[in-house]
Coordinates of C-alpha atoms and ligand atoms in Angstrom, one line a residue:
M1 CA 75.7 105.1 120.2
S2 CA 73.4 107.0 117.9
E3 CA 74.2 107.2 114.2
E4 CA 75.2 110.9 114.3
N5 CA 77.7 110.4 117.1
K6 CA 79.6 107.7 115.5
V7 CA 83.1 108.4 114.2
L8 CA 83.1 108.4 110.4
N9 CA 85.0 105.7 108.7
F10 CA 87.5 106.8 106.0
I11 CA 85.1 106.0 103.2
E12 CA 82.4 108.1 104.8
E13 CA 84.9 110.9 105.2
I14 CA 85.7 110.8 101.5
V15 CA 82.0 110.8 100.6
E16 CA 81.2 113.6 103.0
D17 CA 84.1 115.6 101.6
D18 CA 82.8 115.0 98.0
I19 CA 79.3 116.1 99.1
R20 CA 80.7 119.3 100.7
N21 CA 82.6 120.1 97.5
N22 CA 79.5 119.4 95.4
R23 CA 81.5 116.8 93.4
H24 CA 79.1 115.3 90.9
G25 CA 76.4 117.6 92.2
G26 CA 76.4 115.8 95.5
R27 CA 75.2 112.6 93.8
I28 CA 76.2 109.3 95.4
L29 CA 76.1 106.1 93.3
T30 CA 77.8 102.9 94.5
R31 CA 77.7 99.4 93.0
F32 CA 78.0 95.9 94.1
P33 CA 79.7 94.0 91.3
P34 CA 79.7 90.2 91.8
E35 CA 81.2 87.9 89.3
P36 CA 78.5 85.2 88.8
N37 CA 81.0 82.3 89.3
G38 CA 79.8 81.1 92.8
Y39 CA 77.5 81.8 95.6
L40 CA 78.0 84.8 97.8
H41 CA 79.9 84.5 101.1
I42 CA 80.1 86.6 104.2
G43 CA 82.9 88.7 102.7
H44 CA 80.4 89.7 99.9
A45 CA 77.8 90.4 102.6
K46 CA 80.3 92.9 104.1
S47 CA 80.7 94.6 100.7
I48 CA 76.9 94.6 100.1
C49 CA 76.3 96.2 103.5
L50 CA 79.1 98.8 102.8
N51 CA 77.9 99.8 99.4
F52 CA 74.2 99.8 100.1
G53 CA 74.8 101.3 103.6
L54 CA 76.7 104.2 102.1
S55 CA 74.1 105.1 99.5
M56 CA 71.3 104.8 102.0
K57 CA 73.1 107.0 104.5
Y58 CA 73.8 109.7 101.9
G59 CA 70.6 109.6 99.9
G60 CA 72.2 107.8 97.0
K61 CA 71.6 104.7 95.0
T62 CA 73.4 101.4 94.5
N63 CA 73.6 99.4 91.3
L64 CA 73.8 95.6 91.1
R65 CA 76.2 94.8 88.3
F66 CA 77.1 91.3 87.3
D67 CA 80.7 91.4 86.3
D68 CA 80.2 88.7 83.7
T69 CA 83.3 89.3 81.4
N70 CA 84.7 85.8 81.7
P71 CA 82.5 83.3 79.9
V72 CA 84.5 80.3 81.1
T73 CA 83.6 80.3 84.7
E74 CA 80.1 81.8 84.8
E75 CA 76.8 80.2 85.2
V76 CA 73.2 81.4 85.2
E77 CA 72.4 79.5 88.4
Y78 CA 74.6 81.8 90.3
I79 CA 72.9 85.0 89.1
E80 CA 69.5 84.0 90.6
S81 CA 71.1 82.9 93.9
I82 CA 73.1 86.1 94.2
K83 CA 70.0 88.2 93.7
D84 CA 68.1 86.2 96.2
D85 CA 70.8 86.5 98.8
I86 CA 71.0 90.3 98.5
K87 CA 67.3 90.6 98.9
W88 CA 67.4 88.3 101.9
L89 CA 70.1 90.4 103.5
G90 CA 67.6 93.3 103.2
F91 CA 68.8 95.4 100.3
D92 CA 67.0 96.6 97.2
W93 CA 68.6 97.7 93.9
G94 CA 65.3 98.7 92.4
N95 CA 65.5 98.5 88.6
R96 CA 69.3 99.1 88.6
E97 CA 70.3 95.7 87.6
F98 CA 73.1 95.6 85.0
F99 CA 75.5 93.3 83.3
A100 CA 79.0 94.2 82.2
S101 CA 78.3 92.1 79.1
D102 CA 75.7 94.7 78.1
Y103 CA 78.6 97.1 77.7
F104 CA 80.7 94.9 75.4
Q105 CA 80.1 97.2 72.4
Q106 CA 80.8 100.4 74.3
I107 CA 83.9 98.9 75.8
F108 CA 85.0 97.7 72.3
N109 CA 84.5 101.3 71.1
F110 CA 86.7 102.6 74.0
A111 CA 89.4 100.2 72.8
V112 CA 89.1 101.5 69.3
N113 CA 89.4 105.0 70.6
L114 CA 92.7 104.2 72.3
I115 CA 94.0 102.5 69.2
K116 CA 93.2 105.6 67.2
Q117 CA 95.1 107.7 69.6
G118 CA 98.1 105.4 69.2
K119 CA 97.6 104.2 72.8
A120 CA 96.8 100.5 72.2
Y121 CA 98.3 97.9 69.9
V122 CA 97.7 94.3 68.8
D123 CA 100.4 92.0 70.0
D124 CA 101.1 88.5 68.5
L125 CA 103.2 87.4 71.5
S126 CA 101.8 84.6 73.7
S127 CA 100.8 85.6 77.2
E128 CA 103.9 83.7 78.4
E129 CA 106.2 85.7 76.2
I130 CA 104.5 88.9 77.3
A131 CA 105.1 88.0 80.9
N132 CA 108.8 87.1 80.2
L133 CA 109.4 90.5 78.6
K134 CA 107.7 92.4 81.3
G135 CA 110.9 92.8 83.4
S136 CA 110.8 93.2 87.1
P137 CA 109.9 96.1 89.3
T138 CA 113.5 97.3 89.1
I139 CA 114.3 96.3 85.5
A140 CA 112.4 97.8 82.7
G141 CA 110.4 95.6 80.3
T142 CA 111.5 94.9 76.7
P143 CA 109.2 96.2 74.0
S144 CA 107.3 93.6 71.9
P145 CA 108.4 93.6 68.2
H146 CA 104.7 94.6 67.5
R147 CA 104.6 97.6 69.8
D148 CA 105.0 100.1 67.0
R149 CA 102.4 98.9 64.5
T150 CA 100.6 101.7 62.8
V151 CA 97.1 102.8 63.9
E152 CA 95.7 101.4 60.6
E153 CA 97.3 98.0 61.1
N154 CA 96.1 97.9 64.7
L155 CA 92.5 98.8 63.7
T156 CA 92.5 96.1 61.0
L157 CA 93.9 93.4 63.3
F158 CA 91.6 94.3 66.2
E159 CA 88.6 94.1 63.9
E160 CA 89.8 90.8 62.6
M161 CA 90.3 89.6 66.2
R162 CA 86.6 90.4 66.7
Q163 CA 85.6 88.6 63.6
G164 CA 87.2 85.4 64.8
K165 CA 90.0 85.3 62.3
F166 CA 92.6 84.3 64.9
K167 CA 92.9 81.4 67.3
E168 CA 92.7 81.7 71.1
G169 CA 96.1 83.0 72.3
E170 CA 97.2 84.1 68.9
K171 CA 96.7 87.8 69.5
V172 CA 95.9 90.2 72.3
L173 CA 95.2 93.9 72.5
R174 CA 97.5 95.8 74.8
A175 CA 97.5 99.4 76.1
K176 CA 100.6 101.3 75.2
I177 CA 101.6 102.9 78.5
D178 CA 105.1 102.6 80.0
L179 CA 107.3 99.6 80.0
A180 CA 109.6 101.1 82.6
S181 CA 106.8 102.0 85.1
P182 CA 107.6 100.8 88.7
N183 CA 104.0 99.7 88.7
M184 CA 103.9 96.4 86.7
H185 CA 100.2 96.9 85.9
M186 CA 101.2 100.0 83.8
R187 CA 103.6 98.0 81.6
D188 CA 101.4 97.7 78.6
P189 CA 98.6 95.6 80.2
I190 CA 96.5 93.3 78.2
M191 CA 93.1 94.8 77.4
Y192 CA 91.5 92.0 75.3
R193 CA 92.0 88.3 74.7
I194 CA 90.4 85.9 72.3
L195 CA 88.0 83.3 73.8
F196 CA 85.7 81.1 71.8
T197 CA 83.6 79.9 74.8
P198 CA 80.0 81.1 74.3
H199 CA 78.9 83.6 76.8
H200 CA 75.8 83.0 79.0
R201 CA 74.2 86.2 77.7
T202 CA 75.8 87.2 74.5
G203 CA 76.2 83.7 73.1
K204 CA 78.6 83.6 70.2
E205 CA 78.3 87.3 69.4
W206 CA 81.8 88.0 70.8
C207 CA 85.0 86.0 70.7
I208 CA 87.1 88.7 72.3
Y209 CA 86.6 89.6 75.9
P210 CA 87.9 92.6 77.9
M211 CA 90.2 91.8 80.8
Y212 CA 89.0 92.8 84.3
D213 CA 91.0 96.0 84.3
F214 CA 89.5 97.0 80.9
A215 CA 85.9 96.2 81.9
H216 CA 85.4 97.0 85.5
G217 CA 86.4 100.7 85.5
Q218 CA 84.7 101.2 82.1
S219 CA 81.5 99.8 83.4
D220 CA 81.8 102.1 86.5
S221 CA 82.1 105.1 84.1
I222 CA 79.3 104.0 81.8
E223 CA 77.0 103.8 84.9
G224 CA 78.3 107.0 86.4
I225 CA 79.4 105.3 89.6
T226 CA 80.7 108.0 91.9
H227 CA 82.5 105.7 94.4
S228 CA 83.8 102.4 93.3
I229 CA 84.7 100.5 96.4
C230 CA 86.9 97.4 96.1
T231 CA 89.3 95.4 98.2
L232 CA 93.0 96.1 98.8
E233 CA 94.4 93.8 96.1
F234 CA 93.3 96.4 93.6
E235 CA 95.2 99.2 95.1
N236 CA 98.0 99.1 92.6
H237 CA 95.5 98.7 89.8
R238 CA 94.3 102.2 90.6
P239 CA 96.8 104.1 88.4
L240 CA 95.6 102.0 85.5
Y241 CA 92.0 102.5 86.4
N242 CA 92.6 106.3 86.3
W243 CA 94.8 106.1 83.2
Y244 CA 91.9 104.6 81.2
I245 CA 89.5 107.2 82.5
D246 CA 91.9 110.0 81.6
N247 CA 92.9 108.7 78.2
I248 CA 89.4 107.6 77.0
G249 CA 87.9 110.7 78.6
I250 CA 85.1 108.9 80.4
F251 CA 83.2 109.6 83.6
P252 CA 85.7 109.9 86.5
S253 CA 84.6 107.2 88.9
R254 CA 86.8 107.1 91.9
Q255 CA 88.2 103.8 93.1
I256 CA 88.5 103.4 96.9
E257 CA 90.1 100.3 98.5
F258 CA 89.4 98.7 101.9
A259 CA 90.6 95.6 103.6
R260 CA 88.6 92.5 102.6
L261 CA 86.9 90.6 105.4
N262 CA 88.8 87.5 106.6
L263 CA 87.3 85.2 109.2
N264 CA 89.3 82.7 111.2
Y265 CA 88.6 78.9 110.9
T266 CA 87.2 79.2 107.4
V267 CA 88.2 79.8 103.8
M268 CA 86.5 82.4 101.7
S269 CA 87.7 82.2 98.2
K270 CA 85.0 81.0 95.8
R271 CA 87.5 78.8 94.1
K272 CA 88.2 76.9 97.4
L273 CA 84.5 76.8 98.4
L274 CA 83.8 75.3 95.0
Q275 CA 86.4 72.6 95.7
L276 CA 84.6 71.7 98.9
V277 CA 81.3 71.4 97.0
K278 CA 82.7 69.5 94.0
E279 CA 84.6 67.1 96.2
N280 CA 81.5 66.4 98.4
L281 CA 83.4 67.5 101.5
V282 CA 80.3 69.5 102.3
S283 CA 76.7 68.9 101.2
G284 CA 76.5 71.9 98.9
W285 CA 76.9 75.7 98.7
D286 CA 74.2 75.8 101.3
D287 CA 75.8 73.4 103.8
P288 CA 75.3 75.2 107.2
R289 CA 79.0 74.9 107.8
M290 CA 79.9 77.0 104.7
P291 CA 80.7 80.7 105.1
T292 CA 78.2 81.4 102.2
I293 CA 75.1 83.4 102.8
R294 CA 73.2 80.4 101.7
G295 CA 74.9 78.2 104.3
M296 CA 74.4 80.8 107.0
R297 CA 70.7 81.2 106.2
R298 CA 70.3 77.4 106.5
R299 CA 72.2 77.4 109.7
G300 CA 69.7 79.9 111.1
Y301 CA 71.8 83.1 111.1
T302 CA 69.6 86.1 110.6
A303 CA 69.9 88.9 108.1
L304 CA 70.0 91.4 110.9
G305 CA 72.7 89.4 112.7
L306 CA 74.8 89.5 109.6
R307 CA 74.2 93.2 109.0
N308 CA 75.1 94.0 112.6
F309 CA 78.3 92.0 112.2
A310 CA 79.2 93.8 109.0
T311 CA 78.8 97.1 110.9
S312 CA 80.7 96.0 114.0
V313 CA 83.8 94.9 112.1
G314 CA 84.1 98.4 110.6
I315 CA 86.2 99.4 107.6
A316 CA 89.9 98.8 107.7
K317 CA 92.7 99.9 105.5
R318 CA 94.9 97.0 106.4
N319 CA 94.2 93.3 106.1
N320 CA 93.2 91.6 109.3
L321 CA 91.6 88.4 110.6
I322 CA 88.2 88.7 112.3
E323 CA 87.1 86.2 114.9
L324 CA 84.3 83.9 114.1
S325 CA 83.1 84.4 117.6
L326 CA 82.3 88.1 116.7
L327 CA 79.9 86.9 114.0
E328 CA 78.4 84.4 116.5
H329 CA 77.9 87.2 119.0
S330 CA 76.0 89.3 116.5
V331 CA 73.8 86.4 115.5
R332 CA 73.2 85.5 119.2
E333 CA 72.2 89.0 120.0
D334 CA 69.5 89.0 117.4
L335 CA 68.3 85.5 118.2
N336 CA 68.0 86.4 121.8
K337 CA 65.3 88.9 120.8
I338 CA 63.4 86.8 118.4
A339 CA 63.8 83.1 119.2
T340 CA 61.0 81.1 120.7
R341 CA 62.0 79.3 123.8
V342 CA 61.2 75.6 123.9
M343 CA 62.5 72.5 125.7
V344 CA 64.3 69.7 124.0
V345 CA 66.2 66.9 125.7
S346 CA 69.1 65.8 123.6
D347 CA 70.2 62.7 125.7
P348 CA 67.0 61.5 127.4
L349 CA 66.8 59.9 130.8
R350 CA 63.4 58.6 131.8
V351 CA 62.0 59.9 135.1
E352 CA 58.9 58.4 136.8
I353 CA 57.1 60.7 139.2
L354 CA 55.8 58.3 141.8
N355 CA 53.3 60.5 143.6
Y356 CA 51.8 62.1 140.4
P357 CA 48.5 60.3 139.3
K358 CA 49.3 57.8 136.6
D359 CA 46.6 58.9 134.2
K360 CA 46.7 62.6 134.9
L361 CA 47.8 65.1 132.2
E362 CA 48.3 68.8 132.9
W363 CA 48.9 71.6 130.4
L364 CA 51.2 74.3 131.7
Q365 CA 51.5 77.8 130.2
V366 CA 55.0 79.0 129.2
E367 CA 56.2 82.3 127.7
N368 CA 57.4 82.1 124.1
N369 CA 60.1 84.6 124.8
S370 CA 60.5 86.7 128.0
E371 CA 62.6 89.2 126.0
D372 CA 59.7 90.0 123.8
P373 CA 56.4 91.0 125.6
N374 CA 54.4 90.4 122.4
S375 CA 55.6 86.9 121.7
G376 CA 52.7 85.2 123.5
K377 CA 52.6 81.9 125.2
H378 CA 52.2 78.2 124.4
E379 CA 51.3 75.1 126.4
I380 CA 53.4 72.2 127.5
P381 CA 52.1 68.9 128.9
F382 CA 53.1 67.4 132.2
S383 CA 52.5 63.9 133.5
A384 CA 54.0 61.1 135.6
T385 CA 56.7 60.3 133.1
I386 CA 59.1 62.8 131.7
F387 CA 62.6 62.9 130.2
I388 CA 65.4 64.9 131.5
E389 CA 69.0 65.2 130.3
Q390 CA 71.3 62.3 131.3
E391 CA 73.9 64.8 132.4
D392 CA 71.5 66.5 134.7
Y393 CA 71.6 63.6 137.1
M394 CA 74.8 62.5 138.9
D395 CA 75.4 60.1 141.7
N396 CA 78.2 62.1 143.1
P397 CA 78.4 65.6 141.5
P398 CA 81.6 67.4 142.2
P399 CA 81.4 70.4 144.6
K400 CA 79.6 73.5 143.0
F401 CA 78.5 71.3 140.1
F402 CA 74.8 71.4 140.8
R403 CA 72.9 68.4 139.4
L404 CA 70.0 66.3 140.5
T405 CA 71.3 63.6 142.7
K406 CA 69.8 60.8 144.9
G407 CA 68.0 62.5 147.8
G408 CA 68.4 65.9 146.1
L409 CA 66.1 68.5 144.6
A410 CA 65.7 70.1 141.3
R411 CA 63.2 72.5 139.8
L412 CA 61.7 71.4 136.5
K413 CA 61.6 74.6 134.4
S414 CA 58.0 76.1 134.3
A415 CA 56.7 73.1 136.4
Y416 CA 57.3 71.6 139.8
I417 CA 60.2 70.8 142.1
I418 CA 61.1 67.1 142.2
E419 CA 63.1 65.1 144.6
C420 CA 65.0 62.0 143.4
V421 CA 64.2 59.0 145.6
D422 CA 65.6 56.0 143.6
V423 CA 67.9 55.3 140.7
E424 CA 67.9 52.3 138.3
Y425 CA 71.0 51.2 136.5
D426 CA 71.5 49.0 133.3
E427 CA 73.8 46.0 133.2
L428 CA 76.8 48.3 132.4
G429 CA 76.2 50.4 135.5
K430 CA 74.8 53.4 133.6
V431 CA 71.8 55.2 135.1
S432 CA 68.8 54.0 133.1
S433 CA 65.9 55.7 134.9
L434 CA 65.0 57.8 138.0
K435 CA 62.2 57.6 140.5
C436 CA 61.2 60.9 141.9
N437 CA 58.4 62.6 143.9
Y438 CA 57.1 66.0 143.1
F439 CA 55.8 68.8 145.4
P440 CA 52.3 69.8 144.4
E441 CA 52.6 73.2 146.1
S442 CA 55.8 74.0 144.2
K443 CA 54.2 74.9 140.9
S444 CA 56.0 77.6 139.0
G445 CA 54.3 80.9 139.5
S446 CA 52.5 79.9 142.6
D447 CA 55.2 78.1 144.6
T448 CA 54.5 78.0 148.3
S449 CA 56.8 75.1 149.1
G450 CA 59.6 77.2 150.6
L451 CA 62.0 74.7 149.0
K452 CA 65.2 76.2 147.4
P453 CA 66.6 73.7 144.9
K454 CA 70.0 74.8 143.6
T455 CA 69.3 73.8 140.0
T456 CA 66.6 74.3 137.4
I457 CA 66.5 71.8 134.6
H458 CA 64.7 71.4 131.3
W459 CA 62.5 68.4 130.6
V460 CA 60.0 66.9 128.2
E461 CA 56.8 65.0 128.9
S462 CA 57.3 61.4 127.6
N463 CA 53.9 60.5 126.0
H464 CA 53.7 63.7 123.9
A465 CA 57.4 63.9 123.1
L466 CA 58.5 64.3 119.5
D467 CA 61.5 62.5 118.1
I468 CA 63.8 65.2 116.8
S469 CA 67.0 65.0 114.8
L470 CA 69.6 67.5 115.8
R471 CA 72.5 68.5 113.5
L472 CA 75.3 70.0 115.6
Y473 CA 77.6 72.1 113.6
D474 CA 81.1 73.2 114.5
R475 CA 83.8 75.2 112.7
L476 CA 84.8 73.7 109.4
F477 CA 88.5 73.9 110.0
T478 CA 90.7 73.1 113.0
V479 CA 93.2 75.9 112.3
E480 CA 92.6 79.7 112.2
E481 CA 94.0 80.2 108.7
P482 CA 93.5 77.1 106.7
D483 CA 94.8 78.6 103.5
K484 CA 98.1 79.7 105.1
Q485 CA 99.1 76.2 106.2
E486 CA 101.6 73.8 104.6
G487 CA 100.0 71.5 102.1
D488 CA 96.4 71.5 101.0
F489 CA 93.9 73.6 103.0
K490 CA 91.5 70.6 103.0
E491 CA 93.8 68.6 105.2
Y492 CA 92.8 70.9 108.0
M493 CA 89.1 70.2 107.9
N494 CA 87.5 69.5 111.2
P495 CA 86.3 65.8 111.2
N496 CA 83.7 66.7 113.8
S497 CA 82.2 69.7 112.1
L498 CA 78.9 67.9 111.9
V499 CA 77.5 65.5 114.5
I500 CA 74.0 64.1 114.1
N501 CA 71.9 63.2 117.1
N502 CA 68.7 61.2 116.3
N503 CA 67.8 60.6 120.0
A504 CA 66.5 63.9 121.0
K505 CA 63.0 64.4 122.4
G506 CA 61.2 67.7 122.0
E507 CA 58.0 69.2 123.4
P508 CA 54.9 68.8 121.2
Y509 CA 54.6 72.5 120.5
L510 CA 57.5 72.2 118.1
K511 CA 55.2 70.5 115.6
T512 CA 52.6 73.4 115.8
A513 CA 55.4 75.9 115.5
F514 CA 56.7 74.1 112.4
L515 CA 53.2 74.3 110.8
D516 CA 52.9 77.9 111.8
N517 CA 56.2 78.7 110.1
V518 CA 58.1 79.7 113.3
K519 CA 61.8 79.2 112.5
H520 CA 64.1 80.3 115.2
F521 CA 64.3 78.7 118.6
Q522 CA 66.2 78.7 121.8
F523 CA 66.3 75.2 123.1
L524 CA 66.5 76.1 126.8
R525 CA 69.9 75.6 128.3
K526 CA 71.2 74.2 125.0
A527 CA 71.6 76.4 122.0
Y528 CA 69.8 78.4 119.3
Y529 CA 68.3 76.1 116.6
V530 CA 66.4 76.5 113.4
F531 CA 64.3 74.0 111.5
D532 CA 66.3 72.6 108.6
Q533 CA 64.6 73.0 105.2
D534 CA 64.4 69.2 104.9
S535 CA 62.1 69.0 107.9
T536 CA 58.5 67.7 107.6
S537 CA 55.8 67.8 110.3
D538 CA 56.5 64.1 110.9
K539 CA 60.3 64.4 110.9
L540 CA 61.6 67.5 112.5
I541 CA 65.3 68.2 111.8
C542 CA 66.9 71.1 113.6
N543 CA 70.2 72.8 112.8
R544 CA 72.2 74.2 115.7
T545 CA 72.7 77.8 114.8
V546 CA 74.9 78.9 117.7
E547 CA 75.5 77.9 121.3
L548 CA 74.3 79.9 124.2
K549 CA 76.7 81.9 126.2
D550 CA 74.9 81.7 129.5
T551 CA 72.2 79.4 130.9
F552 CA 69.6 80.0 133.5
S553 CA 70.6 76.9 135.5
K554 CA 73.5 78.6 137.2
P555 CA 72.7 79.2 140.8
K556 CA 72.2 82.8 141.8
Ligands
ATP601 P1 86.6 85.6 96.0 O1 88.0 86.1 96.0 O2 86.1 85.2 97.3 O3 86.3 84.6 94.9 P2 85.8 87.8 94.5 O4 86.4 89.1 94.9 O5 86.5 87.2 93.3 O6 85.7 86.9 95.7 P3 83.6 89.0 93.3 O7 82.3 88.3 92.9 O8 84.5 89.5 92.3 O9 84.3 88.0 94.2 O10 83.2 90.1 94.4 C1 82.2 91.0 94.3 C2 82.4 92.1 95.3 O11 82.6 91.6 96.6 C3 83.7 92.8 94.9 O12 83.5 94.2 95.0 C4 84.7 92.4 96.0 O13 85.6 93.4 96.3 C5 83.8 92.1 97.2 N1 84.4 91.1 98.1 C6 84.7 89.8 97.8 N2 85.2 89.2 98.8 C7 85.2 90.1 99.8 C8 85.7 90.0 101.2 N3 86.2 88.9 101.7 N4 85.5 91.1 101.9 C9 84.9 92.2 101.4 N5 84.5 92.4 100.2 C10 84.7 91.3 99.4
MG602 MG1 86.6 88.8 91.6

């Protein structure tokens, strides 16, 4: 479907409506506001694609704003990784990189403005007492004994809070709105609290920090954000968001909520992902099983695959659970176009070709990727000893289960047809090697043999074969919604989410490809793979990105 024919999602409808009405002179400015307290995950990728996608579609811009108003959980390490991941995804914020902490003075001034209007007060109650007096949705809250302090008293106390004259928890600044509001967020929400933790950017300059609700919207207004897109949990914060805009008289950014992306068989909250990292249940934020962008990059997911996924899941107004298989589908679609085809045998069975000259070596040409006419070719060696997959030979294959069998034929992909003439077994009765004959006139591309084997199998020449370590990843959890189960979500981790195979044999071209910086591969009939970052030219480690849906070995 072309871009123009697509039905607009509800956010695009709002934006187009605003453009039609010349709201803000038709200007579109969105923002992506990560809190630098963890690495980005696929949910963030969705938000990035949405915000940058909108501004690109409507000729606008997108700010990157670090929402760094909580000095306790934030680390500089995360800031660099976040920027790197956004760039990798393919988006550019130009020079529009901002920090909410840069606005601390302006936000402080907004608070003073509200105090002067009699719309904010310093409260001595503890956060627990404040919560207890808040009432319930049907019962109005009880006013704090400090609610009616004079403007002068409030200005003095707030200034003293800033100067560090009080201990943490001793005082807070609250908005004076409506203790009977059916919306609990409007019942005199806390605007500022005291925290003596140094901030990664402002150091010890501040010991009072604005709460999310008194920082996020204010930062939006300061930057002139036209459409402030956030997830559904913030829907009932919107009246407060607007109350601050109206009462301080700042730029009227508009908050729009959409359903956060949830994926099955995984957890997405940074707090939970941090637990997995800290407790060494995964190897790090970039463990290929993690739903982080880092992890997915290392796993071999492509930026285009993730962007296509973000588009295909659409924008919902109601929370839902998206299938992991949809993500895999998008990744597979991209990899099919770009991955170099190679042969790797994961469970090798030695095959001796009796009628092929012992000391002969042939180099056969194979296409890198038949889906891409410009991808070129590479060479694979062929000789009298090769490896095939153990499972591709069977003494007695069940009906319609085409395998090489004694007396049977198989085509070696891109090479010759062989016939199995003898089988050797080890002392446990397991097949240990095969003796075959080949048909010289059956060479791929110039086959005149007239033979019609029912199966084509992959193989690797033995003398040039490379030892390859394969890391096979599976979903990290055994249940669809690990955080909705009884007990701890970590009890539902999949014990087989990583299986390592150090026995695989790969064609020699893989080493050249590694040195040439080729990354993505389809191991024929197996899966898509990527070189792990720990690979060296002497020790190739490959991560299984995603399995193949169909294989060419099925008979026509
Ligand atoms: P988490 O709950 O996973 O810790 P967060 O919302 O606290 O995430 P932020 O750094 O505050 O993380 O998020 C930055 C932006 O990404 C916000 O605009 C947020 O709405 C958006 N976002 C976070 N998670 C998702 C998700 N699962 N789907 C869509 N957008 C998300
Ligand atoms: Mg957050």
